[in-house]
XYZ file of C-alpha atoms in Angstrom:
625
model
C -35.282 -9.551 31.819
C -35.593 -7.197 34.785
C -31.810 -7.160 35.107
C -31.517 -6.261 31.414
C -34.046 -3.441 31.691
C -32.187 -2.172 34.719
C -29.067 -1.761 32.564
C -30.880 -0.056 29.688
C -31.984 3.554 29.822
C -35.040 3.271 27.548
C -38.024 5.491 26.726
C -41.219 4.395 28.483
C -42.793 3.244 25.201
C -39.868 0.918 24.510
C -39.892 -0.458 28.043
C -43.587 -1.194 27.583
C -42.907 -3.201 24.392
C -40.330 -5.368 26.150
C -42.332 -5.820 29.363
C -45.580 -6.755 27.596
C -44.337 -9.021 24.789
C -44.870 -12.779 24.927
C -41.174 -13.587 25.224
C -37.898 -11.660 24.993
C -34.582 -13.232 23.986
C -31.202 -11.555 24.292
C -28.590 -13.876 22.804
C -25.602 -14.631 25.008
C -23.208 -14.836 22.065
C -23.005 -14.803 18.285
C -23.254 -18.606 18.007
C -26.599 -18.572 19.834
C -27.803 -15.768 17.586
C -27.002 -17.778 14.456
C -28.667 -20.887 15.908
C -31.836 -18.883 16.592
C -31.949 -18.054 12.863
C -32.984 -21.678 12.140
C -36.004 -21.517 14.472
C -34.810 -24.509 16.507
C -31.829 -26.826 16.801
C -33.758 -29.545 14.925
C -34.421 -27.430 11.832
C -32.316 -27.722 8.704
C -34.741 -25.481 6.822
C -36.800 -22.756 8.471
C -39.636 -20.756 6.919
C -40.123 -17.199 8.177
C -43.843 -16.440 7.874
C -46.289 -13.894 9.270
C -50.051 -13.681 9.613
C -51.231 -10.901 7.333
C -54.764 -9.594 7.587
C -56.712 -10.599 4.475
C -53.931 -12.902 3.207
C -53.452 -15.459 5.969
C -49.956 -16.773 6.591
C -47.434 -15.224 4.181
C -43.996 -16.782 3.861
C -41.250 -14.215 3.335
C -37.992 -16.092 3.731
C -36.387 -19.526 3.794
C -33.306 -20.072 5.985
C -31.185 -23.160 5.244
C -28.610 -24.626 7.595
C -25.462 -25.167 5.538
C -22.032 -26.383 6.605
C -20.519 -22.912 6.304
C -23.448 -20.890 7.602
C -27.081 -19.817 7.319
C -28.392 -19.147 3.814
C -31.289 -16.701 3.546
C -33.507 -16.616 0.458
C -36.471 -14.344 -0.214
C -39.447 -15.702 -2.104
C -39.922 -12.475 -4.085
C -37.342 -11.185 -6.571
C -38.161 -7.651 -5.418
C -37.035 -8.407 -1.868
C -33.594 -9.576 -2.990
C -32.196 -6.084 -3.455
C -32.641 -2.645 -1.979
C -35.378 -0.355 -3.266
C -33.570 2.989 -3.716
C -36.711 4.966 -2.875
C -37.710 3.194 0.339
C -36.655 5.884 2.845
C -39.448 8.047 4.306
C -39.091 10.708 7.025
C -41.910 11.116 9.548
C -40.645 13.919 11.803
C -40.654 17.714 11.523
C -36.883 18.245 11.440
C -35.290 19.618 8.271
C -35.279 17.209 5.331
C -35.318 16.995 1.548
C -36.601 13.419 1.660
C -40.263 12.412 1.141
C -42.261 13.042 4.299
C -44.696 10.429 5.524
C -47.589 12.852 5.920
C -47.121 14.222 2.387
C -46.539 10.869 0.689
C -49.277 8.901 2.466
C -51.599 11.813 3.351
C -51.675 10.685 6.971
C -49.876 11.245 10.247
C -47.316 8.585 11.175
C -48.105 8.484 14.894
C -51.084 6.045 14.639
C -48.954 3.629 12.578
C -46.075 4.048 15.030
C -48.377 3.020 17.893
C -49.815 0.168 15.808
C -46.247 -1.066 15.223
C -45.557 -0.993 18.946
C -48.790 -2.876 19.657
C -47.888 -5.544 17.084
C -44.446 -6.003 18.614
C -46.038 -6.499 22.048
C -47.929 -9.488 20.621
C -44.745 -11.175 19.335
C -41.937 -13.200 20.760
C -39.036 -10.763 20.455
C -35.299 -10.702 20.086
C -33.539 -7.626 21.478
C -30.042 -6.746 20.305
C -27.864 -3.952 21.734
C -25.168 -2.741 19.312
C -22.990 0.264 18.462
C -23.678 2.384 15.367
C -20.263 3.357 14.007
C -18.069 1.071 16.097
C -17.089 0.780 19.736
C -14.510 3.578 19.863
C -16.370 6.408 18.113
C -19.864 4.896 17.789
C -23.260 5.471 19.367
C -25.322 3.147 21.566
C -28.185 1.543 19.609
C -30.849 -1.172 19.891
C -32.773 -3.569 17.614
C -36.222 -4.899 18.538
C -37.417 -7.627 16.168
C -39.710 -10.677 16.081
C -37.844 -13.758 17.249
C -38.500 -15.719 14.060
C -36.465 -13.049 12.218
C -33.354 -13.843 14.262
C -31.360 -13.991 11.013
C -32.049 -10.243 10.660
C -30.718 -9.646 14.184
C -27.679 -11.739 13.270
C -27.144 -9.500 10.228
C -27.227 -6.392 12.438
C -24.823 -8.010 14.907
C -22.384 -9.035 12.173
C -22.443 -5.681 10.347
C -22.614 -3.256 13.253
C -20.962 -5.162 16.088
C -22.444 -7.472 18.687
C -22.721 -6.616 22.379
C -23.385 -9.656 24.563
C -25.620 -9.545 27.631
C -22.629 -9.516 29.955
C -20.972 -6.619 28.083
C -23.927 -4.233 28.165
C -22.789 -1.309 30.335
C -24.971 0.180 33.049
C -26.952 3.159 31.754
C -26.839 1.997 28.103
C -28.814 4.820 26.432
C -29.667 4.150 22.778
C -29.310 7.083 20.394
C -30.951 4.899 17.736
C -33.547 2.098 17.838
C -34.515 -0.140 14.905
C -38.007 -1.697 15.030
C -38.636 -4.606 12.638
C -42.265 -5.246 11.593
C -42.294 -7.199 8.274
C -46.062 -7.811 7.736
C -46.773 -4.064 7.621
C -45.271 -4.061 4.140
C -48.357 -5.975 3.004
C -51.012 -4.322 5.179
C -49.929 -0.692 4.759
C -47.485 -0.314 1.849
C -48.728 -2.480 -1.009
C -45.853 -4.953 -0.716
C -43.158 -2.271 -1.060
C -40.000 -1.963 1.013
C -40.461 1.019 3.330
C -38.143 2.283 6.060
C -39.493 5.182 8.127
C -37.029 7.420 9.981
C -38.435 9.281 12.963
C -35.830 11.675 14.383
C -35.705 13.747 17.512
C -32.757 15.488 19.156
C -32.470 12.605 21.643
C -33.413 9.494 19.619
C -33.366 8.341 15.989
C -36.060 5.681 15.382
C -35.850 3.438 12.305
C -39.032 1.502 11.462
C -38.123 -1.334 9.098
C -41.200 -2.643 7.299
C -39.336 -5.315 5.316
C -36.932 -8.195 5.933
C -34.115 -7.361 3.507
C -31.372 -5.926 5.754
C -29.891 -3.584 3.145
C -32.245 -0.610 3.667
C -32.326 -0.791 7.476
C -29.760 -3.025 9.203
C -27.050 -1.501 7.000
C -28.151 1.671 5.199
C -30.622 2.595 7.941
C -27.765 2.749 10.427
C -25.772 4.695 7.851
C -28.644 7.205 7.925
C -28.354 7.377 11.711
C -24.643 8.237 11.465
C -25.288 10.852 8.774
C -27.979 12.459 10.926
C -25.688 12.596 13.955
C -22.884 13.935 11.764
C -25.112 16.705 10.419
C -25.713 17.933 13.952
C -22.038 17.616 14.923
C -20.497 18.953 11.682
C -18.959 15.849 10.081
C -19.989 13.033 7.740
C -19.446 9.336 7.009
C -18.329 8.798 3.422
C -19.607 5.973 1.209
C -16.277 4.356 0.472
C -13.899 1.456 0.647
C -10.334 2.134 1.736
C -7.155 0.162 1.167
C -3.555 0.492 2.243
C -1.512 -0.597 -0.762
C 2.035 -1.902 -0.363
C 4.113 -2.081 -3.534
C 6.663 -4.819 -4.322
C 9.246 -2.265 -3.115
C 7.498 -1.750 0.252
C 6.168 1.729 -0.507
C 2.776 2.398 1.116
C -0.181 4.411 -0.117
C -3.783 4.733 1.096
C -6.591 4.936 -1.482
C -10.197 5.695 -0.537
C -12.671 4.694 -3.275
C -16.131 6.287 -3.261
C -19.138 5.734 -5.479
C -22.764 4.790 -5.738
C -23.850 1.207 -5.034
C -22.122 -0.969 -7.618
C -19.352 1.599 -8.095
C -16.572 -0.825 -7.180
C -16.084 -0.173 -3.475
C -15.878 -3.826 -2.417
C -13.837 -4.647 -5.515
C -11.162 -2.127 -4.505
C -10.321 -4.370 -1.543
C -9.848 -7.404 -3.817
C -6.703 -8.656 -5.497
C -6.523 -8.164 -9.244
C -8.495 -10.863 -11.083
C -6.632 -13.134 -13.499
C -7.524 -15.815 -16.006
C -6.837 -19.413 -14.926
C -3.573 -19.262 -16.908
C -2.501 -16.164 -14.943
C -3.100 -13.588 -17.677
C -4.899 -10.310 -16.972
C -7.652 -9.238 -19.377
C -7.658 -5.451 -19.606
C -10.742 -5.316 -21.823
C -12.856 -7.200 -24.344
C -14.187 -5.456 -27.437
C -17.990 -5.683 -27.285
C -18.256 -5.619 -31.089
C -15.481 -7.988 -32.152
C -14.882 -10.069 -29.021
C -11.146 -9.298 -29.197
C -9.402 -9.410 -25.805
C -6.598 -7.093 -24.725
C -4.150 -8.434 -22.144
C -1.621 -6.867 -19.815
C 1.161 -8.629 -17.922
C 1.868 -7.684 -14.319
C 4.182 -10.148 -12.611
C 4.406 -8.641 -9.125
C 1.213 -6.995 -7.927
C 0.808 -4.895 -4.810
C -0.274 -6.221 -1.436
C -3.711 -4.895 -0.562
C -4.598 -4.341 3.096
C -8.311 -3.480 3.485
C -9.324 -0.683 5.852
C -13.018 -0.062 5.053
C -15.468 -1.723 2.675
C -18.465 0.611 2.380
C -18.672 3.133 5.218
C -15.663 5.234 6.204
C -16.103 7.108 9.475
C -14.533 10.587 9.343
C -15.131 11.529 12.974
C -13.540 14.874 13.982
C -11.698 13.197 16.863
C -9.695 11.188 14.274
C -8.445 14.134 12.229
C -4.846 15.323 12.669
C -2.329 17.835 11.295
C -1.445 15.823 8.160
C -3.764 17.874 5.902
C -5.128 14.523 4.691
C -8.534 13.023 5.394
C -8.329 10.463 8.218
C -10.816 7.546 8.211
C -11.656 4.340 10.039
C -14.184 1.593 9.314
C -17.678 2.392 10.589
C -18.647 -1.304 10.465
C -17.607 -4.557 12.091
C -18.691 -6.716 9.132
C -18.948 -6.243 5.376
C -22.106 -6.868 3.337
C -20.170 -8.220 0.358
C -21.830 -8.593 -3.033
C -20.691 -11.785 -4.792
C -22.080 -11.237 -8.301
C -18.543 -11.015 -9.723
C -17.768 -14.546 -8.479
C -19.290 -16.517 -11.336
C -17.082 -19.611 -11.201
C -14.434 -21.301 -9.104
C -11.231 -19.277 -9.121
C -12.836 -15.883 -9.798
C -11.758 -14.502 -6.406
C -9.528 -17.029 -4.593
C -9.032 -14.758 -1.565
C -12.728 -14.500 -0.721
C -13.654 -17.973 -1.969
C -11.259 -19.507 0.542
C -12.725 -17.489 3.430
C -16.336 -18.154 2.423
C -16.156 -21.879 1.620
C -14.143 -22.775 4.726
C -14.755 -19.939 7.213
C -13.306 -19.892 10.714
C -16.877 -19.420 11.970
C -20.198 -19.833 10.199
C -21.403 -16.967 8.010
C -24.697 -15.419 6.944
C -25.511 -15.598 3.206
C -28.239 -13.956 1.111
C -29.560 -14.842 -2.358
C -27.340 -17.910 -2.787
C -28.428 -21.446 -3.657
C -28.119 -23.012 -0.204
C -28.835 -26.728 0.164
C -29.288 -27.886 3.754
C -26.257 -29.673 5.249
C -24.173 -28.923 2.148
C -21.558 -26.214 1.608
C -22.927 -22.951 0.225
C -20.768 -21.978 -2.776
C -20.308 -18.270 -3.620
C -20.658 -18.788 -7.383
C -24.031 -20.586 -7.132
C -26.422 -17.637 -7.078
C -30.165 -17.949 -6.506
C -32.167 -17.809 -9.737
C -34.728 -15.040 -10.102
C -38.163 -15.822 -11.526
C -36.856 -15.057 -15.046
C -34.387 -17.941 -14.733
C -31.360 -15.637 -14.514
C -29.002 -15.517 -11.503
C -29.942 -12.917 -8.907
C -27.556 -9.959 -9.463
C -27.284 -9.269 -5.735
C -25.907 -12.373 -3.941
C -24.375 -11.389 -0.587
C -22.386 -12.599 2.379
C -21.744 -10.766 5.639
C -18.030 -11.111 6.257
C -16.728 -10.170 9.722
C -13.676 -7.905 9.439
C -11.651 -10.224 11.661
C -11.791 -12.891 8.930
C -10.127 -10.662 6.324
C -6.399 -11.239 6.060
C -4.243 -8.139 6.534
C -7.135 -6.025 7.813
C -6.214 -2.550 9.122
C -8.186 -1.503 12.194
C -6.587 1.790 13.158
C -7.374 5.165 11.488
C -5.446 5.889 8.259
C -4.503 9.057 6.353
C -5.905 9.089 2.801
C -3.417 9.877 0.025
C -5.820 9.488 -2.909
C -9.635 9.692 -3.071
C -11.013 7.960 -6.144
C -14.580 7.947 -7.395
C -16.023 4.944 -9.244
C -18.766 5.054 -11.873
C -20.591 2.181 -13.600
C -20.739 3.118 -17.282
C -22.389 1.525 -20.334
C -20.623 0.783 -23.608
C -20.258 3.771 -25.924
C -19.986 3.731 -29.710
C -20.616 6.354 -32.369
C -23.814 4.467 -33.308
C -24.986 4.250 -29.680
C -23.322 7.109 -27.786
C -23.476 7.147 -23.989
C -21.632 8.520 -20.981
C -19.202 5.584 -21.276
C -16.450 7.992 -22.339
C -14.351 7.816 -19.158
C -10.780 6.618 -19.684
C -8.843 4.157 -17.514
C -8.557 6.836 -14.854
C -8.587 10.628 -14.745
C -6.873 13.095 -12.416
C -9.392 15.622 -11.098
C -9.027 19.121 -9.664
C -10.564 19.136 -6.146
C -13.388 21.420 -7.304
C -14.480 18.953 -10.009
C -14.045 16.048 -7.556
C -16.591 17.815 -5.346
C -19.044 18.087 -8.276
C -18.798 14.332 -8.879
C -19.686 13.722 -5.245
C -22.699 16.003 -5.475
C -24.110 14.222 -8.531
C -22.816 10.658 -8.001
C -24.378 8.968 -11.074
C -26.040 5.718 -10.030
C -24.661 4.129 -13.138
C -25.285 1.398 -15.646
C -26.852 -1.977 -14.808
C -26.603 -1.518 -11.034
C -26.854 -4.951 -9.356
C -27.473 -3.715 -5.807
C -30.855 -2.046 -6.202
C -34.175 -2.604 -7.926
C -34.102 -1.495 -11.557
C -34.142 2.151 -12.620
C -34.600 3.587 -16.081
C -31.940 5.737 -17.742
C -29.203 7.702 -16.044
C -30.053 8.622 -12.463
C -28.260 10.263 -9.559
C -27.490 8.812 -6.149
C -26.792 12.331 -4.918
C -24.440 13.906 -2.405
C -21.419 11.745 -1.751
C -23.337 8.791 -3.267
C -24.857 8.277 0.212
C -27.915 10.490 -0.284
C -30.349 7.503 -0.535
C -29.522 6.775 3.119
C -29.524 10.363 4.441
C -32.477 11.958 6.201
C -31.530 15.641 6.233
C -30.933 18.306 3.585
C -28.805 17.980 0.458
C -27.173 21.387 0.768
C -26.030 20.561 4.318
C -24.258 17.439 3.090
C -22.825 19.351 0.107
C -21.282 21.878 2.494
C -19.891 19.140 4.744
C -18.240 17.430 1.769
C -16.758 20.717 0.571
C -15.378 21.463 4.036
C -13.875 17.990 4.038
C -12.101 18.678 0.737
C -10.837 22.151 1.665
C -9.410 20.840 4.959
C -7.656 17.884 3.243
C -5.411 19.792 0.847
C -2.769 17.030 0.648
C -5.248 14.387 -0.554
C -5.472 13.952 -4.348
C -8.476 12.977 -6.499
C -9.026 10.568 -9.397
C -12.037 9.265 -11.343
C -12.257 5.598 -12.383
C -14.909 3.875 -14.575
C -15.987 0.270 -14.345
C -17.882 -2.097 -16.658
C -16.898 -0.309 -19.908
C -14.387 2.064 -21.482
C -15.878 3.103 -24.798
C -16.575 -0.066 -26.760
C -14.590 -2.312 -24.396
C -16.018 -4.356 -21.544
C -13.566 -4.003 -18.672
C -15.409 -5.042 -15.489
C -13.552 -3.631 -12.483
C -10.112 -3.912 -14.094
C -9.591 -0.111 -14.397
C -9.551 0.360 -10.627
C -7.161 -2.548 -10.117
C -4.809 -1.210 -12.826
C -5.125 2.351 -11.480
C -4.410 1.093 -7.959
C -1.224 -0.650 -9.144
C -0.039 2.400 -11.068
C -0.867 5.041 -8.439
C 0.692 2.992 -5.643
C 3.931 2.569 -7.613
C 4.112 6.344 -8.083
C 3.636 6.911 -4.363
C 3.913 10.589 -3.485
C 5.471 11.480 -6.863
C 3.588 14.132 -8.816
C 1.754 13.369 -12.044
C 3.963 15.189 -14.559
C 1.889 17.701 -16.443
C 3.700 16.932 -19.698
C 2.316 13.371 -19.441
C -1.232 14.651 -18.998
C -3.695 16.337 -21.282
C -7.009 18.024 -20.651
C -9.888 15.641 -21.350
C -12.224 16.762 -24.140
C -14.982 16.715 -21.513
C -13.952 19.087 -18.692
C -15.864 17.028 -16.121
C -13.182 14.390 -16.619
C -10.297 16.685 -15.665
C -6.994 15.378 -16.996
C -6.163 12.108 -18.760
C -2.854 10.426 -19.583
C -1.131 10.617 -22.939
C 0.906 7.566 -22.032
C 0.832 5.148 -19.106
C 3.478 2.529 -18.432
C 2.965 -0.170 -15.804
C 5.471 -2.873 -14.914
C 7.296 -2.299 -18.208
C 4.138 -2.440 -20.355
C 2.367 0.458 -22.025
C -1.409 0.717 -21.794
C -3.001 1.337 -25.185
C -4.002 4.961 -25.624
C -7.483 3.799 -26.628
C -8.046 2.862 -22.975
C -6.724 6.207 -21.717
C -8.635 8.388 -24.180
C -11.729 6.526 -25.506
C -12.166 8.957 -28.395
C -9.110 7.238 -29.893
C -11.144 4.045 -30.355
C -12.344 3.710 -33.942
C -15.673 2.415 -32.623
C -16.184 5.670 -30.674
C -14.329 8.482 -32.432
C -14.790 12.173 -31.755
C -18.420 11.961 -32.844
C -19.410 9.314 -30.289
C -17.269 10.868 -27.556
C -18.689 14.375 -27.961
C -22.263 13.112 -27.920
C -21.443 11.151 -24.759
C -19.845 14.258 -23.229
C -23.008 16.207 -23.990
C -25.141 13.536 -22.270
C -22.913 13.640 -19.181
C -22.676 17.444 -19.037
C -26.417 17.965 -19.479
C -27.096 15.472 -16.705
C -24.726 17.302 -14.348
C -26.335 20.662 -15.179
C -29.763 19.283 -14.337
C -28.606 17.730 -11.053
C -26.389 20.581 -9.841
C -29.061 23.254 -10.231
C -30.764 22.116 -7.014
C -27.672 22.902 -4.904
C -27.363 26.506 -6.036
C -29.263 27.979 -3.080
C -28.556 30.664 -0.499
C -27.611 27.960 2.034
C -24.727 26.718 -0.133
C -21.200 27.606 0.947
C -20.133 30.619 -1.230
C -17.095 28.645 -2.386
C -19.414 25.884 -3.573
C -21.556 28.418 -5.403
C -18.431 29.667 -7.156
C -17.572 26.127 -8.304
C -21.073 25.412 -9.619
C -21.172 28.782 -11.406
C -17.850 27.895 -13.073
C -19.360 24.628 -14.315
C -22.595 26.210 -15.551
C -20.664 28.687 -17.732
C -18.310 25.978 -19.030
C -15.258 27.307 -17.195
C -11.745 26.058 -17.921
C -9.780 23.571 -15.842
C -7.443 26.417 -14.954
C -10.373 28.303 -13.410
C -11.330 25.278 -11.299
C -7.725 25.076 -10.080
C -7.771 28.790 -9.224
C -10.847 28.234 -7.023
C -9.318 25.227 -5.245
C -5.587 24.612 -5.850
C -4.727 21.188 -7.212
C -1.890 18.824 -6.267
C -0.749 16.936 -9.383
């Protein structure tokens, strides 16, 4: 341990934790890290428990040893998905997030010291890693109780593992994650809480829960956003794919959106029925299915799954946004795999992986194979909507590791069904072409969307905020709004589209719109969208929609392009839905209209507030059709 400390350049408080704890383990390799997750080599089932004052021993997690990996299950439904309001800021740097002293009417420093004292009493696992990847990332460290080794394994798989032998001399963490699960019970009423304590030298993340989403993944996202704020860049919440058509044309699509907005799905092949047919949509009132035939689909080469690093050192003279994956492993949600054959590509990797994986919220039976369609049941008897696997990038076939230039930026939105009897914001057609100015507005508001499986439940339509990554950010909204606008104005050759998922009007469509849009856009390549084939959407927030769309010799029904054409929706249902959407945007955008906003951004928001025309938006920021 002395040799390790000699390599690490740590604050005195952190050195004291390591020197005074009962035992410190630094895993030699990933296999040892996974083995530690079971507690011992003899265990097929391991219970992660903690002594909680006033409650005795409280079990949080069960870890099962399965043939294809470790399966982690939380005893509480609430702990099986991320609480969207768990982030608290404890420092005095600029922020729009809840501050610890205001929310809890107390200073954080005593709790910070209490956390350190608790860690000193534990057997610990220490994990060095890089936030943002080895090439452009930042040195970081996890300190966690040893019995939560599965959590350390999650960090290693998502962020990138550094073995003991690879730790460079003078390793100086810019971020440290401290894991202290029982504090959720003793100090926070059982709630997930992640406290960010920033300084100019170090970003501390105090994780007071065992679900890795808010800390091991999104907590590190917050670290990158904080660093980017200071350096003038941002990390976008997006998946990215390089699409190769049957004629060997290539196109790069970056797909943004709130959790559940279809980012992981963009990297998947188009889903088919067992007989090979493709269901475009199912009428929610009649049950009628609409099919489309596509014989030769595009090859999809994944680039990023959830976090796209846009570091300034990557950018070039192409006038397109250049991105690279900020992660080494993907926290894939498996709720769309409901039966064998739903996603053959991922099922094959998961069931017979080249190395054992880490699963969450799946029905894992010790010494059996964990199957991706067997989801853990919540207490209501229904399958947990947030089953996960951490998939190392190296296991994904055709993965692209180098930076790529983005041709098209799409934005995904989960929408409910819309009918004239029950109007909603489910009025988005198969896909819309957006002026850059309106694309920026969508990124400021980022509707969280309908029936979101990734987070604890919310009521009504809510916003995930700037770039859809605001729940993970620690700074100020207007700063991120300006960074996103600068990103758009400096990427004039990148085009923008909007894609719904779950529903188009009265039709249930799942994630089919983005797969169909991907096929169509890729086949067009760099060709312009002809303006005579487009029409202005009745709702200006939706930019332009297609009058006709032909794919692989088949026309898409106009009812899927313009939902007001559906008899179940009509102009009445559409216009009420448009009013719901517009009013929501007006409420959300008002907060950005401050003196700190870029004047160009103020001009765009003013145009929206006075119901400006699409032509006016294009005058503010020119549009490439």
